[in-house]
mmCIF file of N, CA, C and O in Angstrom:
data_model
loop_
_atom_site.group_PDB
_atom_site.id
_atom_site.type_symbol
_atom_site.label_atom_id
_atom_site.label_comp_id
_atom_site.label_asym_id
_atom_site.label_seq_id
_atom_site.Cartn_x
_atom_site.Cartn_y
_atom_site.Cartn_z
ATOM 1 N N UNK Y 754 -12.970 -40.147 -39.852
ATOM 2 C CA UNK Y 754 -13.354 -41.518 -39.616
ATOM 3 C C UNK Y 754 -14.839 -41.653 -39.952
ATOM 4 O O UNK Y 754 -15.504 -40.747 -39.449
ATOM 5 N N UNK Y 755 -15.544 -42.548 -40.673
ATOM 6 C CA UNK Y 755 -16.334 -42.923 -40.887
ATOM 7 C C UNK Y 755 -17.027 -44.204 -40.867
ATOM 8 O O UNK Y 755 -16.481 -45.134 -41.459
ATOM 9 N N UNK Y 756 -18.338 -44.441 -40.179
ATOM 10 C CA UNK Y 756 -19.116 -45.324 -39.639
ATOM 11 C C UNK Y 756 -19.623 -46.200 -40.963
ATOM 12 O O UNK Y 756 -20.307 -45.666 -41.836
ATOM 13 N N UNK Y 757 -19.156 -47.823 -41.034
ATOM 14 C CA UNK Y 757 -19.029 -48.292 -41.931
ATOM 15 C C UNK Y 757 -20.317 -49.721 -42.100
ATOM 16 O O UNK Y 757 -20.990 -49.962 -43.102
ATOM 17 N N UNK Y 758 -20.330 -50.426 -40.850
ATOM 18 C CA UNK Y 758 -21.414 -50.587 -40.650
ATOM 19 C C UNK Y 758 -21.144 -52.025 -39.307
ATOM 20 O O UNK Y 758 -20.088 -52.472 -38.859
ATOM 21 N N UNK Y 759 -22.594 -52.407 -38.997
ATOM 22 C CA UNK Y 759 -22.054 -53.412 -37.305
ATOM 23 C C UNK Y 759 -22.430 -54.651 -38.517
ATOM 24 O O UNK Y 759 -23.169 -54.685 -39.500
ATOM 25 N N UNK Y 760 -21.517 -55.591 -37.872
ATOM 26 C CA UNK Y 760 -21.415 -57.074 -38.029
ATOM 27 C C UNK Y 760 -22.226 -57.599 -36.857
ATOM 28 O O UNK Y 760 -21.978 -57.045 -35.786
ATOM 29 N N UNK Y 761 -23.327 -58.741 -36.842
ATOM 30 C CA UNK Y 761 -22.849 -60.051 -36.116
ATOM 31 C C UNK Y 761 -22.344 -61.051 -36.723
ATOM 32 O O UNK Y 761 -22.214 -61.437 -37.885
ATOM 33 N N UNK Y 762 -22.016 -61.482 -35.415
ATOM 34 C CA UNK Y 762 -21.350 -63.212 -35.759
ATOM 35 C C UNK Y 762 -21.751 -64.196 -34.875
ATOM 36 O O UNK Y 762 -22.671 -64.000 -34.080
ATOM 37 N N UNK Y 763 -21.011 -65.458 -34.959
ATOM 38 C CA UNK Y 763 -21.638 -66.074 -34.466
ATOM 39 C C UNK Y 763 -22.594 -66.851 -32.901
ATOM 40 O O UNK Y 763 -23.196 -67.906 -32.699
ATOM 41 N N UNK Y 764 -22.240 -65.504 -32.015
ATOM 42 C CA UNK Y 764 -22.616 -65.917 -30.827
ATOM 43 C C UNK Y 764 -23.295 -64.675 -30.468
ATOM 44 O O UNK Y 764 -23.237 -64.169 -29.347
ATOM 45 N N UNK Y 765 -24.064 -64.116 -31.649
ATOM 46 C CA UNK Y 765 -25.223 -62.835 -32.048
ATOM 47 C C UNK Y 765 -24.426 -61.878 -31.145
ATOM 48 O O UNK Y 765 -25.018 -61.119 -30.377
ATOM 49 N N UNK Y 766 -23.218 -61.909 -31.226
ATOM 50 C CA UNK Y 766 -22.541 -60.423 -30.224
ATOM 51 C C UNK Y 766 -22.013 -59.751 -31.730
ATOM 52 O O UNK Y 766 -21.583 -60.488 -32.617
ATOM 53 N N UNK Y 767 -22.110 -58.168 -31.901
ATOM 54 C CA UNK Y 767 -22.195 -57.250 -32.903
ATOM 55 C C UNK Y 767 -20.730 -56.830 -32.701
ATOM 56 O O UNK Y 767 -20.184 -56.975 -31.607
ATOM 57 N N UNK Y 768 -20.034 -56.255 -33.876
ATOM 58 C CA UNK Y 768 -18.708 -55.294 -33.392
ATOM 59 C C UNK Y 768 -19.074 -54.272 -34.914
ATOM 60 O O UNK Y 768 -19.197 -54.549 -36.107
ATOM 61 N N UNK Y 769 -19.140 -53.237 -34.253
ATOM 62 C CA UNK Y 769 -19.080 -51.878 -35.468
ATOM 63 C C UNK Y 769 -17.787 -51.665 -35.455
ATOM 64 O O UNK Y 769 -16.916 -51.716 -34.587
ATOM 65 N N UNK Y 770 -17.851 -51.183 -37.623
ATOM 66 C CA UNK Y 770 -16.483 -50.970 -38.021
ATOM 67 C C UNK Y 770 -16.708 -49.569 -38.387
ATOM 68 O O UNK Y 770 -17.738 -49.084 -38.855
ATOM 69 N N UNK Y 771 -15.428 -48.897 -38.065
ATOM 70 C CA UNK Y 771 -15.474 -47.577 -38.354
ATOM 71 C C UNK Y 771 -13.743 -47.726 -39.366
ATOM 72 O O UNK Y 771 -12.648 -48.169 -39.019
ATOM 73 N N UNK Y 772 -14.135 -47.244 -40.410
ATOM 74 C CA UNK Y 772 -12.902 -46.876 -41.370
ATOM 75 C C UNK Y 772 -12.504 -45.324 -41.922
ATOM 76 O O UNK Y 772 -13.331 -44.437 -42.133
ATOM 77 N N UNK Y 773 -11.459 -45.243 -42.053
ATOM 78 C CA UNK Y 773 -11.594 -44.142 -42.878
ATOM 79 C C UNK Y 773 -10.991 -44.231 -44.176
ATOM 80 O O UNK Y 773 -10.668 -43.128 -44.619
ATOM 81 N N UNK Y 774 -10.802 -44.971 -44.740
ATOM 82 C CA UNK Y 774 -10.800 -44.680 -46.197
ATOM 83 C C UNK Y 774 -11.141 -46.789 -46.917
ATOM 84 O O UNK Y 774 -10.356 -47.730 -47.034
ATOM 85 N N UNK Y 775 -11.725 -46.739 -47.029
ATOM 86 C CA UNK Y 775 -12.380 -48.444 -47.821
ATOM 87 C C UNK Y 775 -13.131 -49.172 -46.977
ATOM 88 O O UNK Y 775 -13.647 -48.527 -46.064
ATOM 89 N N UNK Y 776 -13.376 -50.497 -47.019
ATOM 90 C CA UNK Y 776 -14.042 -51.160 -46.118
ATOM 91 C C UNK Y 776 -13.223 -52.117 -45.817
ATOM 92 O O UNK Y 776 -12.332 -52.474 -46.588
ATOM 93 N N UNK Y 777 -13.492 -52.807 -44.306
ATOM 94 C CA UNK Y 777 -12.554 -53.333 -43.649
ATOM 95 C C UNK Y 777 -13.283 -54.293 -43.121
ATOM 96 O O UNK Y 777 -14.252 -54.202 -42.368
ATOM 97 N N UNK Y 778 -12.501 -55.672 -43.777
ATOM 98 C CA UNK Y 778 -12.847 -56.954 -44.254
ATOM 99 C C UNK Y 778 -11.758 -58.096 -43.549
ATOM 100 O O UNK Y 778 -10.574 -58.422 -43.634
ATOM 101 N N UNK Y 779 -13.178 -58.520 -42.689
ATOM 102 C CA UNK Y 779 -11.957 -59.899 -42.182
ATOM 103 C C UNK Y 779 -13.333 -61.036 -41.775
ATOM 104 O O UNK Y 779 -14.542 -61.059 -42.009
ATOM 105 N N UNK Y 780 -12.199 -62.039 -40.932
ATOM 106 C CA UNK Y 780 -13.024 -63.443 -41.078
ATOM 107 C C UNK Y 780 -13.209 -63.205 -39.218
ATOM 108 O O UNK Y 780 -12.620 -62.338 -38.574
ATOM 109 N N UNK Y 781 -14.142 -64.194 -38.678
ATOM 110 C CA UNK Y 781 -14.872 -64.121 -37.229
ATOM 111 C C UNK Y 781 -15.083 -65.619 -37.049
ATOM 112 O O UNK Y 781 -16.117 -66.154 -37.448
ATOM 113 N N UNK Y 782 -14.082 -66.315 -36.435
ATOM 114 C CA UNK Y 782 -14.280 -67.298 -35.903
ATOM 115 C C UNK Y 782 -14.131 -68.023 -34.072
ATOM 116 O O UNK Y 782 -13.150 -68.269 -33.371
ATOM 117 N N UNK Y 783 -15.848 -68.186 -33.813
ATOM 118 C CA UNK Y 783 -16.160 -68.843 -32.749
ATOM 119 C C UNK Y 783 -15.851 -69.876 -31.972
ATOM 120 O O UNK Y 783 -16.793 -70.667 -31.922
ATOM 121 N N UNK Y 784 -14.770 -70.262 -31.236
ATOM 122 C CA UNK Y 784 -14.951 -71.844 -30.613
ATOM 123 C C UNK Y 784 -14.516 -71.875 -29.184
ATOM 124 O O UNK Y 784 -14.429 -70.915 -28.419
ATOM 125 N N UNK Y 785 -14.247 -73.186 -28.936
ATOM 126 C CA UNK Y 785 -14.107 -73.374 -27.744
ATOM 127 C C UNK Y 785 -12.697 -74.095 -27.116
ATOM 128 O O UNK Y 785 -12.127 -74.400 -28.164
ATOM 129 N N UNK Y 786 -11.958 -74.466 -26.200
ATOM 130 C CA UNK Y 786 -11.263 -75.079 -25.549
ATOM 131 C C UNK Y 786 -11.295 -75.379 -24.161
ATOM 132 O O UNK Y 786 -11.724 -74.561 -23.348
ATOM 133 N N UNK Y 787 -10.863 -76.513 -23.832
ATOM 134 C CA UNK Y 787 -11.002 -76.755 -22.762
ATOM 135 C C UNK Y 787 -9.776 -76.302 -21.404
ATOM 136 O O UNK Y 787 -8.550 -76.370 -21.493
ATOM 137 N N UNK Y 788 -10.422 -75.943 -20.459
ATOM 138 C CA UNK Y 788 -9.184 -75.385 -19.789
ATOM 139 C C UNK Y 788 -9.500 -75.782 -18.168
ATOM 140 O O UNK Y 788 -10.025 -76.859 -17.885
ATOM 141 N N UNK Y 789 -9.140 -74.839 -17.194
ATOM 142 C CA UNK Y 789 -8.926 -75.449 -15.628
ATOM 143 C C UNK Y 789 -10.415 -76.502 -15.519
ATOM 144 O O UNK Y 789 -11.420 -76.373 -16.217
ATOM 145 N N UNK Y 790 -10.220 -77.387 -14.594
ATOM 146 C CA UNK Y 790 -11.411 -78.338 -14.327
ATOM 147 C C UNK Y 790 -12.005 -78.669 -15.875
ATOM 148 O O UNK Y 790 -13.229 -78.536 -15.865
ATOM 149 N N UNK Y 791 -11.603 -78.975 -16.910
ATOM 150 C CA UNK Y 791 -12.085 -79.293 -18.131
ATOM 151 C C UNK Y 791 -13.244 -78.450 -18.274
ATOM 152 O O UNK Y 791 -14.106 -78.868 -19.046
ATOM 153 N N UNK Y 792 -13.410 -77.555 -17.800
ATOM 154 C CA UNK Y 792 -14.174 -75.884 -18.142
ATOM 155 C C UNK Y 792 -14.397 -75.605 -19.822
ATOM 156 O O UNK Y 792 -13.330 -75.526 -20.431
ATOM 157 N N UNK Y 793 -15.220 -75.498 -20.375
ATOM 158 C CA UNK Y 793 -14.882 -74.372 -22.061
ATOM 159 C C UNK Y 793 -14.722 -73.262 -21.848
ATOM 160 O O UNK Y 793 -15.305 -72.644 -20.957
ATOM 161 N N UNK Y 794 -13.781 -72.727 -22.738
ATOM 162 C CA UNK Y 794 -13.433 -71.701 -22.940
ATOM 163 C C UNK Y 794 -13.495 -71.179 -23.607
ATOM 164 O O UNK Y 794 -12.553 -71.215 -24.399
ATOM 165 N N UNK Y 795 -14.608 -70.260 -23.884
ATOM 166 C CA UNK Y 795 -14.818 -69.328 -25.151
ATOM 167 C C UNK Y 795 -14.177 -68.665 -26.110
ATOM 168 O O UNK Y 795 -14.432 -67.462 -26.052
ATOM 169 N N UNK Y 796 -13.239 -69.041 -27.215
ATOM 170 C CA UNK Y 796 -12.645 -67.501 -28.050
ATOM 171 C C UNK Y 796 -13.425 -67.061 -29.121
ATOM 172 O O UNK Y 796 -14.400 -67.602 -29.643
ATOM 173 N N UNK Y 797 -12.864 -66.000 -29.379
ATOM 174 C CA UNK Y 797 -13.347 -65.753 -30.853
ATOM 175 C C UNK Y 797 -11.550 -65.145 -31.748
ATOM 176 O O UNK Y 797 -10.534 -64.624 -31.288
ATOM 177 N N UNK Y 798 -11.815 -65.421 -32.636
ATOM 178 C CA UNK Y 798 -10.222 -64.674 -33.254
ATOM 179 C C UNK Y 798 -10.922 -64.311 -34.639
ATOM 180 O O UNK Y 798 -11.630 -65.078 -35.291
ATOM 181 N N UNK Y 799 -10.642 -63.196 -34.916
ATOM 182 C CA UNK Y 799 -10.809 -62.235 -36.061
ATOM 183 C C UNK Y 799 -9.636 -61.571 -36.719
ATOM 184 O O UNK Y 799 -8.697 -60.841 -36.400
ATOM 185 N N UNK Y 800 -10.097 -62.130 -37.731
ATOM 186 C CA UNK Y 800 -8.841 -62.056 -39.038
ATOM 187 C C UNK Y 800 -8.543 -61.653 -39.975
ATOM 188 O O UNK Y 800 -8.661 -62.533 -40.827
ATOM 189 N N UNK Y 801 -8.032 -60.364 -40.556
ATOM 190 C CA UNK Y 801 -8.198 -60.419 -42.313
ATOM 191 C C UNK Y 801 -7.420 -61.149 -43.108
ATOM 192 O O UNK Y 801 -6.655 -62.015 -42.682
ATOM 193 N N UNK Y 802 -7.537 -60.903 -44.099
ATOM 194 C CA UNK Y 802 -7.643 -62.073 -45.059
ATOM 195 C C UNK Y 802 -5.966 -62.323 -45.649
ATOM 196 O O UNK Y 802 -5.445 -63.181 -46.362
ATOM 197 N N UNK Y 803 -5.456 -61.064 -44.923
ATOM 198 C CA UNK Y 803 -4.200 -61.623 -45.327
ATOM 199 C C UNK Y 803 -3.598 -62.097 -44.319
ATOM 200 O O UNK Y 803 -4.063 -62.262 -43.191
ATOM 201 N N UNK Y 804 -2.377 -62.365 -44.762
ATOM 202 C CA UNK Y 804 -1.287 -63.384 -43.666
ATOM 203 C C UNK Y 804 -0.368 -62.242 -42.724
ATOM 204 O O UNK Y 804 0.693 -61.661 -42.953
ATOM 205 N N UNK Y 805 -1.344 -62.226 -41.525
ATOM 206 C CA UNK Y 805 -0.654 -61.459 -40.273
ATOM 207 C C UNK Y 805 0.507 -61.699 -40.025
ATOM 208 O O UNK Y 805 0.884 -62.765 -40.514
ATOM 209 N N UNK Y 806 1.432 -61.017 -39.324
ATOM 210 C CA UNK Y 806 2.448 -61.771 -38.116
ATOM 211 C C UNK Y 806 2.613 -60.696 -37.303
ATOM 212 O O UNK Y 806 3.627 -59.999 -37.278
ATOM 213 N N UNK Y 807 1.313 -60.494 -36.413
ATOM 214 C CA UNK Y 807 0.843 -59.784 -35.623
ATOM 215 C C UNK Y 807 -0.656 -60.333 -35.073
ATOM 216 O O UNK Y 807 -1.535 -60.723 -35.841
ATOM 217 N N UNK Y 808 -0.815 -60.285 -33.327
ATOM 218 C CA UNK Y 808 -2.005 -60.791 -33.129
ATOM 219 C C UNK Y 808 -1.980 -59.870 -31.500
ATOM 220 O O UNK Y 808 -1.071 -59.673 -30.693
ATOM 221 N N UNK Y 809 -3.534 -59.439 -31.528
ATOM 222 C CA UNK Y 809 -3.434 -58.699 -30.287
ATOM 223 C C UNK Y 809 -4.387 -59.922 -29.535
ATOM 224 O O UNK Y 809 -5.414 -60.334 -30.073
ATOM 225 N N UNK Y 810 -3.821 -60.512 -28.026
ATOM 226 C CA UNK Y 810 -4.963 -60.794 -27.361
ATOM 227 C C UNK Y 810 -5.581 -60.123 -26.192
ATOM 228 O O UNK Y 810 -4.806 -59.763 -25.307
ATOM 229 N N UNK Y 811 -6.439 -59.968 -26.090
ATOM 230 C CA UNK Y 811 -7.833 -59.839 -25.314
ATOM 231 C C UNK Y 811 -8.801 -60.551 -24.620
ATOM 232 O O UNK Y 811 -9.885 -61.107 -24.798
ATOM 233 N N UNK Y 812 -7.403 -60.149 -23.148
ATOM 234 C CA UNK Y 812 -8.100 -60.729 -21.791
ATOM 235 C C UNK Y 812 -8.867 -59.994 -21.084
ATOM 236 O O UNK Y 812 -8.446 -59.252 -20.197
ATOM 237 N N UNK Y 813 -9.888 -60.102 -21.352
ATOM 238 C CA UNK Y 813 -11.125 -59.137 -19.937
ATOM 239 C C UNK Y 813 -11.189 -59.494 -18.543
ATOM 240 O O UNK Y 813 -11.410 -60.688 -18.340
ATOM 241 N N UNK Y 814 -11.056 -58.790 -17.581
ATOM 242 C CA UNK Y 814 -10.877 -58.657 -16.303
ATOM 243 C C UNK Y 814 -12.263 -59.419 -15.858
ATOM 244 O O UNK Y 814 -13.159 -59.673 -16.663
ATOM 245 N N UNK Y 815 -12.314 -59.764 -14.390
ATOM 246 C CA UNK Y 815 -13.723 -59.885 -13.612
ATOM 247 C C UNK Y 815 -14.420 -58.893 -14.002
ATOM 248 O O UNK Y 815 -13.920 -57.774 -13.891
ATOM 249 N N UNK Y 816 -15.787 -59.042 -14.573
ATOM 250 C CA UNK Y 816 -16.865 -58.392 -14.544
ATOM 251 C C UNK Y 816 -16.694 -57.261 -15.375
ATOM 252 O O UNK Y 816 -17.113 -56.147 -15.060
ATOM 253 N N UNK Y 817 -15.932 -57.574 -16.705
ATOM 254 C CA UNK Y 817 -15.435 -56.857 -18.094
ATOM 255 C C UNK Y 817 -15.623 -58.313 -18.991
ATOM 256 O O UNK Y 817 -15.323 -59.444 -18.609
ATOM 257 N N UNK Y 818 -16.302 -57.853 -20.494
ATOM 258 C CA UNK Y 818 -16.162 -58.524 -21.312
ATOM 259 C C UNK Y 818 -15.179 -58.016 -22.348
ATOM 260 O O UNK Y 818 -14.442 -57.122 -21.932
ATOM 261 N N UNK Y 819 -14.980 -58.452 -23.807
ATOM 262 C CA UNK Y 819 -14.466 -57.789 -24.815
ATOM 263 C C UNK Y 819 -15.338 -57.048 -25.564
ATOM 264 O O UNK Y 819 -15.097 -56.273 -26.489
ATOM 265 N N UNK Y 820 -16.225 -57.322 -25.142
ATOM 266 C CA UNK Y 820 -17.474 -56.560 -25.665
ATOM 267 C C UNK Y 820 -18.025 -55.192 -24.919
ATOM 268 O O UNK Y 820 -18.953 -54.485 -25.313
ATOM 269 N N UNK Y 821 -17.371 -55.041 -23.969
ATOM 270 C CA UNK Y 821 -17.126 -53.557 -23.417
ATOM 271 C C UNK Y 821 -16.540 -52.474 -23.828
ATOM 272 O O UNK Y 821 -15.378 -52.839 -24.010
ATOM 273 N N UNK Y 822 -16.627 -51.140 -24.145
ATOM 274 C CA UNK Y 822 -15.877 -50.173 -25.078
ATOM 275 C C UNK Y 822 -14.725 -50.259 -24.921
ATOM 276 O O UNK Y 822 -14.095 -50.226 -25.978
ATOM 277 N N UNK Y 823 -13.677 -50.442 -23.322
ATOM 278 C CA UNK Y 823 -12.174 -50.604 -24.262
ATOM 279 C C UNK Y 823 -12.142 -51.810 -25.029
ATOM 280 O O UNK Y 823 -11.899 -51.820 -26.235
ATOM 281 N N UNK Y 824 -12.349 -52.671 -24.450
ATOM 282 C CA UNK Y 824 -11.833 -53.918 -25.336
ATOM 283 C C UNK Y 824 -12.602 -53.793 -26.875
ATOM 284 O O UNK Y 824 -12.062 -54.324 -27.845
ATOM 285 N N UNK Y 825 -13.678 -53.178 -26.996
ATOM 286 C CA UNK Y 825 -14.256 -53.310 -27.989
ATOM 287 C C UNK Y 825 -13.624 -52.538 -29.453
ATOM 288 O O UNK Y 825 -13.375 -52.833 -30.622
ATOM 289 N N UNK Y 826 -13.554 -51.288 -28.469
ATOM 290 C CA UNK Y 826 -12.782 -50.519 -29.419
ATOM 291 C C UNK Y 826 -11.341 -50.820 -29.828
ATOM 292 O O UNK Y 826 -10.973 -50.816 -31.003
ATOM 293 N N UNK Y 827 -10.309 -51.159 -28.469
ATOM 294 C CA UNK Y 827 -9.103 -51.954 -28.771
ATOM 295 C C UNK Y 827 -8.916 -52.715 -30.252
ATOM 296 O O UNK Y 827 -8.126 -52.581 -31.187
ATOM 297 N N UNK Y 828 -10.040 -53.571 -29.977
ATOM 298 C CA UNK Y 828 -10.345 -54.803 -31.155
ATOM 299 C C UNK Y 828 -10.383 -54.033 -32.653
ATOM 300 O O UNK Y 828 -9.958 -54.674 -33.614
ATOM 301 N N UNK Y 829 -10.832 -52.815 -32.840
ATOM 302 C CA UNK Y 829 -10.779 -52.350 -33.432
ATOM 303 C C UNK Y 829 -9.736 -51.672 -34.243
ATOM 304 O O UNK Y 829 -9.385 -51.951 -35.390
ATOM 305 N N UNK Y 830 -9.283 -50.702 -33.430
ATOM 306 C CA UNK Y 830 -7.479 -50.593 -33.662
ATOM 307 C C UNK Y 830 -6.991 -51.523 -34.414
ATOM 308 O O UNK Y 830 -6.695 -51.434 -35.606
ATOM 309 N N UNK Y 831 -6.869 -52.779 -33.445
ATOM 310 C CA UNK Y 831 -5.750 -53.571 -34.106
ATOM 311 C C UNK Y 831 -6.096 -54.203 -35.533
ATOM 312 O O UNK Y 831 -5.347 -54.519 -36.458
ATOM 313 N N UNK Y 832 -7.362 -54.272 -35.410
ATOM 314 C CA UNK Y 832 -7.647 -55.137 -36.696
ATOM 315 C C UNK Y 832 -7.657 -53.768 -37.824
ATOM 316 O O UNK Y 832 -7.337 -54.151 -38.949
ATOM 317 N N UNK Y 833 -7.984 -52.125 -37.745
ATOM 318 C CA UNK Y 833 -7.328 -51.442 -38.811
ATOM 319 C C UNK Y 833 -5.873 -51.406 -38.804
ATOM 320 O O UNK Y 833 -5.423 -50.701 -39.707
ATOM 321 N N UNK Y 834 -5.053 -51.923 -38.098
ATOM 322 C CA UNK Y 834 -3.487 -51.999 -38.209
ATOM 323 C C UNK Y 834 -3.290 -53.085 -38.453
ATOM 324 O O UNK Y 834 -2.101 -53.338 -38.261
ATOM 325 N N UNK Y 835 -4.020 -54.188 -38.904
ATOM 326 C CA UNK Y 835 -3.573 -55.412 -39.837
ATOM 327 C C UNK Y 835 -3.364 -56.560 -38.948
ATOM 328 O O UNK Y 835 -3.009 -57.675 -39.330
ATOM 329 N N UNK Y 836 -3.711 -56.071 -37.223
ATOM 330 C CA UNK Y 836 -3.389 -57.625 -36.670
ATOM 331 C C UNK Y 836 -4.682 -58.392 -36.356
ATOM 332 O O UNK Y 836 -5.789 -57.877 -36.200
ATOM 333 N N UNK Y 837 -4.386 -59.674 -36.287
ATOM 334 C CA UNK Y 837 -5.099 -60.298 -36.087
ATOM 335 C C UNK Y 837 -5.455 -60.411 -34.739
ATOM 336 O O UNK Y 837 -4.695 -60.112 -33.818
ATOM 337 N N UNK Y 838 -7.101 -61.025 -34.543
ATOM 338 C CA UNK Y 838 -6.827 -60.649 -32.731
ATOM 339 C C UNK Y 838 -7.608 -61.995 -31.836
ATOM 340 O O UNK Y 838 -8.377 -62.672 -32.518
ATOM 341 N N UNK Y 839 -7.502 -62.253 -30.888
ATOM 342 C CA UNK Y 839 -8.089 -63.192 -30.094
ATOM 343 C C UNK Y 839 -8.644 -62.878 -28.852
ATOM 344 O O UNK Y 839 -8.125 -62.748 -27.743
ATOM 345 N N UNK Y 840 -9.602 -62.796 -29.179
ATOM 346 C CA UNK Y 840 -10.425 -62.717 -27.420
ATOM 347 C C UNK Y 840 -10.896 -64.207 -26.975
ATOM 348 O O UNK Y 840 -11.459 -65.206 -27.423
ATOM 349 N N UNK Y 841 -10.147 -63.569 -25.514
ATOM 350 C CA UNK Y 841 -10.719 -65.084 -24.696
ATOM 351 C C UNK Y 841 -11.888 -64.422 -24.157
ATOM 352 O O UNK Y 841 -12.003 -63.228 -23.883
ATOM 353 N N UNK Y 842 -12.691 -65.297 -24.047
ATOM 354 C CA UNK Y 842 -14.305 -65.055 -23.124
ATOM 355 C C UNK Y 842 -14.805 -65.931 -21.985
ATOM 356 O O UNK Y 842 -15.942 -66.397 -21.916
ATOM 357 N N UNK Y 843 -13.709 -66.124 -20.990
ATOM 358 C CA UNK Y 843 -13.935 -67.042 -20.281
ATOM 359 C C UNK Y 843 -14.521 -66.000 -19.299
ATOM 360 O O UNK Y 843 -14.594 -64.773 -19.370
ATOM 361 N N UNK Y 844 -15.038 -67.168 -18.061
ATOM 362 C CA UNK Y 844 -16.593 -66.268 -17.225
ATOM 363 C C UNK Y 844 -15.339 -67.056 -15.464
ATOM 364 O O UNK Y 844 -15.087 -68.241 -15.248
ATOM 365 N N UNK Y 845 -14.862 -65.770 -14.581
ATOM 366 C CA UNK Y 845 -14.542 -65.887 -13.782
ATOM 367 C C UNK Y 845 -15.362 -66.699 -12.825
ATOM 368 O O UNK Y 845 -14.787 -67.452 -12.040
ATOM 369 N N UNK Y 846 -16.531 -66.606 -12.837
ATOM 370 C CA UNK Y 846 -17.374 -67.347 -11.644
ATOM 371 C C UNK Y 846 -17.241 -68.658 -11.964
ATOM 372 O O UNK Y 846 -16.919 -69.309 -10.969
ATOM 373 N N UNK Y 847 -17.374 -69.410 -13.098
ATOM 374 C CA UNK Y 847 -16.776 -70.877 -13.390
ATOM 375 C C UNK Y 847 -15.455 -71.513 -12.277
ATOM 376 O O UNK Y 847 -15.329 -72.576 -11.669
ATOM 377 N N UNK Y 848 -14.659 -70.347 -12.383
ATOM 378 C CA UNK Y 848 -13.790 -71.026 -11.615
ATOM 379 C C UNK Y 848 -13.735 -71.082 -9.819
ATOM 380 O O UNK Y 848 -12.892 -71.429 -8.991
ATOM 381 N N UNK Y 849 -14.781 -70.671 -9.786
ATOM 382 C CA UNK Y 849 -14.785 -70.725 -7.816
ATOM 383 C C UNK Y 849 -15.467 -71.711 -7.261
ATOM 384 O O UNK Y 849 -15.517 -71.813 -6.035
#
């Protein structure tokens, strides 16, 4: 396996790609929805460029982001196995 290089995107949070054989190329898109008490809700979904029919999502616990090594690395996995993935980034304390 070899260290390929870190991305940011758009909410300056980084994800390093590690490949082992080419480079591994997809799309990073930021937004929002509205959810309990008309709250936003943070995702991001990362994609390559071809047409999935596969998607891992990525719910982080209280006081876990996706940006923590499992989820981080998780994210990783799936997107070298071709799925597409969605992290929610919603913030538990919003809702109390």
């Amino acid at each position: 396996m070899a260290y390929v290089e870190s991305l940011s995107y758009a909410n300056n949070e980084k994800i390093h790609i590690w490949e082992t054989v080419g480079i591994l190329m997809f799309n990073v898109k930021t937004r929002t929805v509205k959810g309990y008490k008309e709250l936003d809700i943070p995702f991001t979904i990362l994609n390559r460029n071809e047409d999935s029919k596969n998607l891992a999502i990525i719910l982080p616990g209280e006081g876990y982001t996706t940006q923590g090594p499992l989820l981080h690395y998780s994210t990783g996995v799936f997107l070298h196995k071709s799925y597409d993935v969605l992290q929610v980034n919603y913030q538990y304390k919003q809702f109390s």
